[in-house]
């Protein structure tokens, strides 16, 4: 089950919309808060560890790792690996995410600065050709390369299909690519998404994502004529909050209720929404 | 210097706007990403520890703490105290923030569930009367109470000005409020903001906040007629990114640049903005 | 390969020695620093996550977990789960380890205080009957129970072999034990060691453990007559340090050397040992 | 109050003992577990942050720090700074501590490798001349230098008393040392112990240390003739455990008691000691 399919199609929705070719209203559920935080941040925090262990049995402690991209997925990967005792470097193109990486305790580098020394390379950018043949040529023997970001474009795997390199499938989802001098790179899932190919997804996260999608469809179906045009919309904040509230009992979590006086002071309805739409 | 003054006036801007009484365009710089993350999250992560140490010399290890509110300020306080070995409970009204607290490893409770057992109570809600006399009556001897949130409304300090309670000023910014049975509550800064009253603010954070404010004013001043109406605006993403990029050299941080091919693939300008306006 | 076999036999060595029945010199390699820290602390920090994921796909974020025992294994399990967003409680019999758990940010409880609310129970004590039928009867539906400690004595699995309980093998190493009211407990590896049964051991850790054992055997074999009597010994500190130094190049780690002046000041040989034997 | 005075005199005790000049029995309380962990590890984890903030108001997030020495004090400093978002490098002479630093996620370097790039230098070695003039000459402008280790020998402060360098006292305990080209080094407490000079010590830690010392004296005084000779002893494990048990109620911590059957299985007395003397 491709639970992150919308990651792929969501930029296309905006492109269709811009081009005037979107013929129905669409909901960008991928950018709802619950989806971003749970499916991307919290889920990837766990699945990066799980995916690497199941495929390579690598010990995280003391390993040097470079994570390309410090969005929600990158933040999750970095937090998990740092907690397990890895030394993590980050690459970014966006100065805001870059500054966040600095403040969270990661050296912000260009890939070429650390490529010779790292033990693991992880892509989480949503971009293409983030790791190219030139980078792969410089990695050290035994370096593990994988993609947590999107589709199969982030690592230029095609560039490794050349006559001088030998591919050896060592187990399911794990290939050794062997250079003429004997150097081996450990490529996971042939550059496709590690968390979809090599780890499991907790039912709790699936439940959050599926609830978000279902509510979006119900909203589009029930909305009165004219509420939505042929454009791309974010999930209304109140629905986002509703998805979260449905999942709190799992943790025996007890929400505080606003008093009338407090609701008035804050200018809020006691039942939400509690935040403006732009709040993350 | 009141570097978080805009926290107080920003909801008032929206109220003025709603009431049709805003007579000039206004920029809500408080909700720009750099302001939210740096002034609130990262700065409070440090100033909560600093403020508590300078006033009370308390040891954080093993202490039970309840943090009311899990927005950026609350997230910073919780992360710091957890890292120092405190056991942290969180209260929230918003189910999304509540679920984040759960996933970050904090028990989500109502204040009354833990008020008898905690050593420290910290408010970070932006709300009023979050800690009231009834809560204060139930705290244990020596409990420290302080406000990291906003203004001086979060703790109902006025309710402690009654004849049966004795106030004793033990040092600057620190009062012991003494119950008839001898129980003492340690009230910091008389319920005003701890981080403004009892800790310092790093110049780095001041620089980010001041840059954001200056750029907002320059933008409003220079904007062509008609770009902004009598309403409240968020800082354009590109300026937010510019503020961040100005502060990267402090960390010797090296940003990666998009190739032409990558910019085209992502549909982005190579110089940003790199994210949609709603992105946090 | 049973790489932790000595955990089982090491108390027996001391008992044999006390009883005057030890007929050869023996080396307690289990209590060497490198073994304790690497095989127990650092390895278990990773294998507790791996073992739980591979068997149950559980999400760690927000889960309530009780860890019985706060020795090196317990410390590793607690650190990993706390880092992944679990809320962790600890039980202990030793006041020193108990105080460490407090300072590290864990609530120290008796098992009965939290048994009804936790999602996962992990034993790491080296003791027997730490989790008994009475505890199992009170766990909530879906609670996961496993043993990271020693042998198969920590959980009283025999007490679950009664007619009113149904056992259902749901996959390799995973049994559902079903109560008459439908409640299911998820028992892993039938109470045997989770990290040996359900996760892999990094080769790096095996290398440290095997090196320690090999050096101990070489030392016993080569030692001049009379150095060792029929007793149990700890590995000489210098060998412990040698094991560590052999594994530093893996991390491209650069050791600092003492100057002559510094060695004299500290009263140390420049090549070690650098610490007294009792140092940990 | 010099609560860590014994740090200084303890190596001297062993030297006196070796030289046959110790004329009374002595107890090395500094190396008892509670002293090592609480006074050194847990206390320094907090006082490094406190000492730096009170003297320099530095922001920890994103700063590059080198910590010389990874014993208990160094471990505490590193853990605190990593948690606050600093990037931490470690130097060590002992391969065991060095390997621990690696597994805890710190790059192990020689001081000269990172001296040009770090923002803060902290010594925690117990050694002399760890930071010498040559290192100080290469530090970048604004670098903060301080000593958490022992006495005032770790930083060669005398080497900074030369005519071409200007000293400027900017506030109590803070000197700027100014190079001819204008570069300033921020020297704290003139190289004496930062945690004694510039931060406070929680009463909880003082209580543990004082209890340990008092019990050692009582034991030496009450011990029957012959139990102790003119030598240096470690505190008996049972007393160490007693110190810990006296401090558990502060945290409302509930210790588990061994059953008769369990005590027998483990070969322990139900009241302890629970660990062998060499256990840390």
Coordinates of C-alpha atoms in Angstrom, one line a residue, chain B residues 98-251:
Chain B
X98 CA -1.3 17.7 22.3
X99 CA -0.6 14.9 20.0
X100 CA 2.9 16.4 19.3
X101 CA 3.5 16.4 23.0
X102 CA 2.6 12.7 23.2
X103 CA 4.9 11.8 20.3
X104 CA 7.7 13.8 21.8
X105 CA 7.5 11.7 25.0
X106 CA 5.5 13.8 27.4
X107 CA 2.4 12.7 29.4
X108 CA -0.5 14.9 28.4
X109 CA -2.5 15.7 31.6
X110 CA -4.9 18.2 33.1
X111 CA -3.2 20.5 35.5
X112 CA -5.2 19.1 38.5
X113 CA -3.9 15.6 37.9
X114 CA -0.3 16.4 38.7
X115 CA -0.4 19.7 40.7
X116 CA 0.2 18.0 44.0
X117 CA 3.3 16.2 42.9
X118 CA 5.3 18.6 40.7
X119 CA 8.3 20.6 41.8
X120 CA 8.1 23.3 39.1
X121 CA 5.1 24.8 37.2
X122 CA 5.8 26.7 34.0
X123 CA 3.1 28.5 31.9
X124 CA 3.6 29.1 28.2
X125 CA 0.1 29.4 26.8
X126 CA -0.6 33.1 25.9
X127 CA -3.8 32.6 27.8
X128 CA -5.0 34.0 31.2
X129 CA -5.7 32.4 34.5
X130 CA -4.0 29.1 33.6
X131 CA -2.7 28.7 37.1
X132 CA -5.3 29.8 39.6
X133 CA -5.5 30.0 43.4
X134 CA -7.1 26.6 43.7
X135 CA -4.0 25.1 41.9
X136 CA -1.6 27.1 44.1
X137 CA -3.4 25.9 47.2
X138 CA -2.6 22.3 46.2
X139 CA 1.0 22.7 45.3
X140 CA 3.6 21.1 47.5
X141 CA 6.0 22.9 49.8
X142 CA 8.8 24.5 47.8
X143 CA 7.1 24.3 44.4
X144 CA 8.5 26.9 42.0
X145 CA 6.0 28.8 39.8
X146 CA 6.9 30.9 36.8
X147 CA 5.6 32.2 33.5
X148 CA 7.4 31.9 30.2
X149 CA 4.3 32.7 28.0
X150 CA 3.1 36.2 27.7
X151 CA 2.3 39.3 29.7
X152 CA 1.5 38.7 33.4
X153 CA -1.9 37.1 33.1
X154 CA -1.1 33.4 33.0
X155 CA -0.7 33.0 36.8
X156 CA -3.5 34.6 38.8
X157 CA -1.0 36.4 41.1
X158 CA -3.7 38.8 42.4
X159 CA -5.4 35.8 44.1
X160 CA -2.3 35.4 46.3
X161 CA -2.7 38.9 47.7
X162 CA -5.0 37.8 50.6
X163 CA -4.5 38.4 54.3
X164 CA -3.8 34.8 55.3
X165 CA -0.8 34.5 53.0
X166 CA 2.6 36.1 53.8
X167 CA 4.9 37.3 51.1
X168 CA 8.6 37.2 51.7
X169 CA 11.1 38.7 49.1
X170 CA 14.1 36.4 49.4
X171 CA 16.1 38.0 46.6
X172 CA 15.5 40.1 43.5
X173 CA 12.7 38.6 41.4
X174 CA 12.0 35.8 43.9
X175 CA 9.1 35.8 46.4
X176 CA 8.2 33.1 48.9
X177 CA 4.4 33.1 49.4
X178 CA 3.8 31.4 52.7
X179 CA 0.6 29.6 53.7
X180 CA -0.7 29.5 57.2
X181 CA 0.6 25.9 57.7
X182 CA 4.1 27.0 56.7
X183 CA 4.0 25.8 53.1
X184 CA 6.0 28.0 50.8
X185 CA 5.5 28.6 47.1
X186 CA 8.5 30.1 45.2
X187 CA 7.0 32.7 42.8
X188 CA 9.4 34.1 40.2
X189 CA 9.2 37.6 38.8
X190 CA 5.7 38.1 40.3
X191 CA 4.3 36.1 37.4
X192 CA 5.8 38.3 34.7
X193 CA 7.9 36.8 31.9
X194 CA 10.8 34.8 33.4
X195 CA 13.0 35.1 30.3
X196 CA 12.7 38.9 30.2
X197 CA 13.0 39.4 34.0
X198 CA 15.5 36.8 35.1
X199 CA 17.6 35.6 32.2
X200 CA 19.5 37.3 29.4
X201 CA 18.8 37.2 25.7
X202 CA 21.6 36.2 23.4
X203 CA 22.6 38.9 20.9
X204 CA 22.3 36.3 18.2
X205 CA 18.5 36.1 18.8
X206 CA 18.1 39.8 19.2
X207 CA 19.8 40.2 15.8
X208 CA 17.4 37.8 14.1
X209 CA 14.3 39.5 15.6
X210 CA 15.6 43.0 14.9
X211 CA 16.4 42.1 11.3
X212 CA 13.0 40.6 10.8
X213 CA 11.3 43.8 12.1
X214 CA 13.6 46.1 10.1
X215 CA 12.9 44.2 6.9
X216 CA 9.2 44.3 7.5
X217 CA 9.3 48.1 8.0
X218 CA 11.4 48.5 4.9
X219 CA 9.0 46.4 2.9
X220 CA 6.0 48.3 4.0
X221 CA 7.7 51.6 3.3
X222 CA 9.0 50.6 -0.2
X223 CA 6.0 48.6 -1.4
X224 CA 4.3 50.0 -4.5
X225 CA 0.9 51.5 -3.9
X226 CA -1.7 48.8 -3.6
X227 CA 0.5 45.8 -2.6
X228 CA -0.7 46.1 1.0
X229 CA -4.2 47.2 2.1
X230 CA -5.3 48.0 5.7
X231 CA -4.8 44.5 6.9
X232 CA -2.4 42.2 8.7
X233 CA 0.2 40.4 6.6
X234 CA 2.8 37.8 7.2
X235 CA 6.4 38.5 6.2
X236 CA 7.0 37.4 2.6
X237 CA 8.7 34.0 2.6
X238 CA 11.6 35.3 0.6
X239 CA 12.4 37.9 3.3
X240 CA 12.1 35.3 6.0
X241 CA 14.7 33.3 4.1
X242 CA 16.9 36.4 3.7
X243 CA 17.0 36.9 7.4
X244 CA 18.1 33.3 7.9
X245 CA 20.8 33.5 5.2
X246 CA 22.3 36.6 6.9
X247 CA 22.8 34.6 10.1
X248 CA 24.3 31.4 8.6
X249 CA 27.9 32.6 8.5
X250 CA 28.0 32.7 12.3
X251 CA 28.0 29.0 12.2

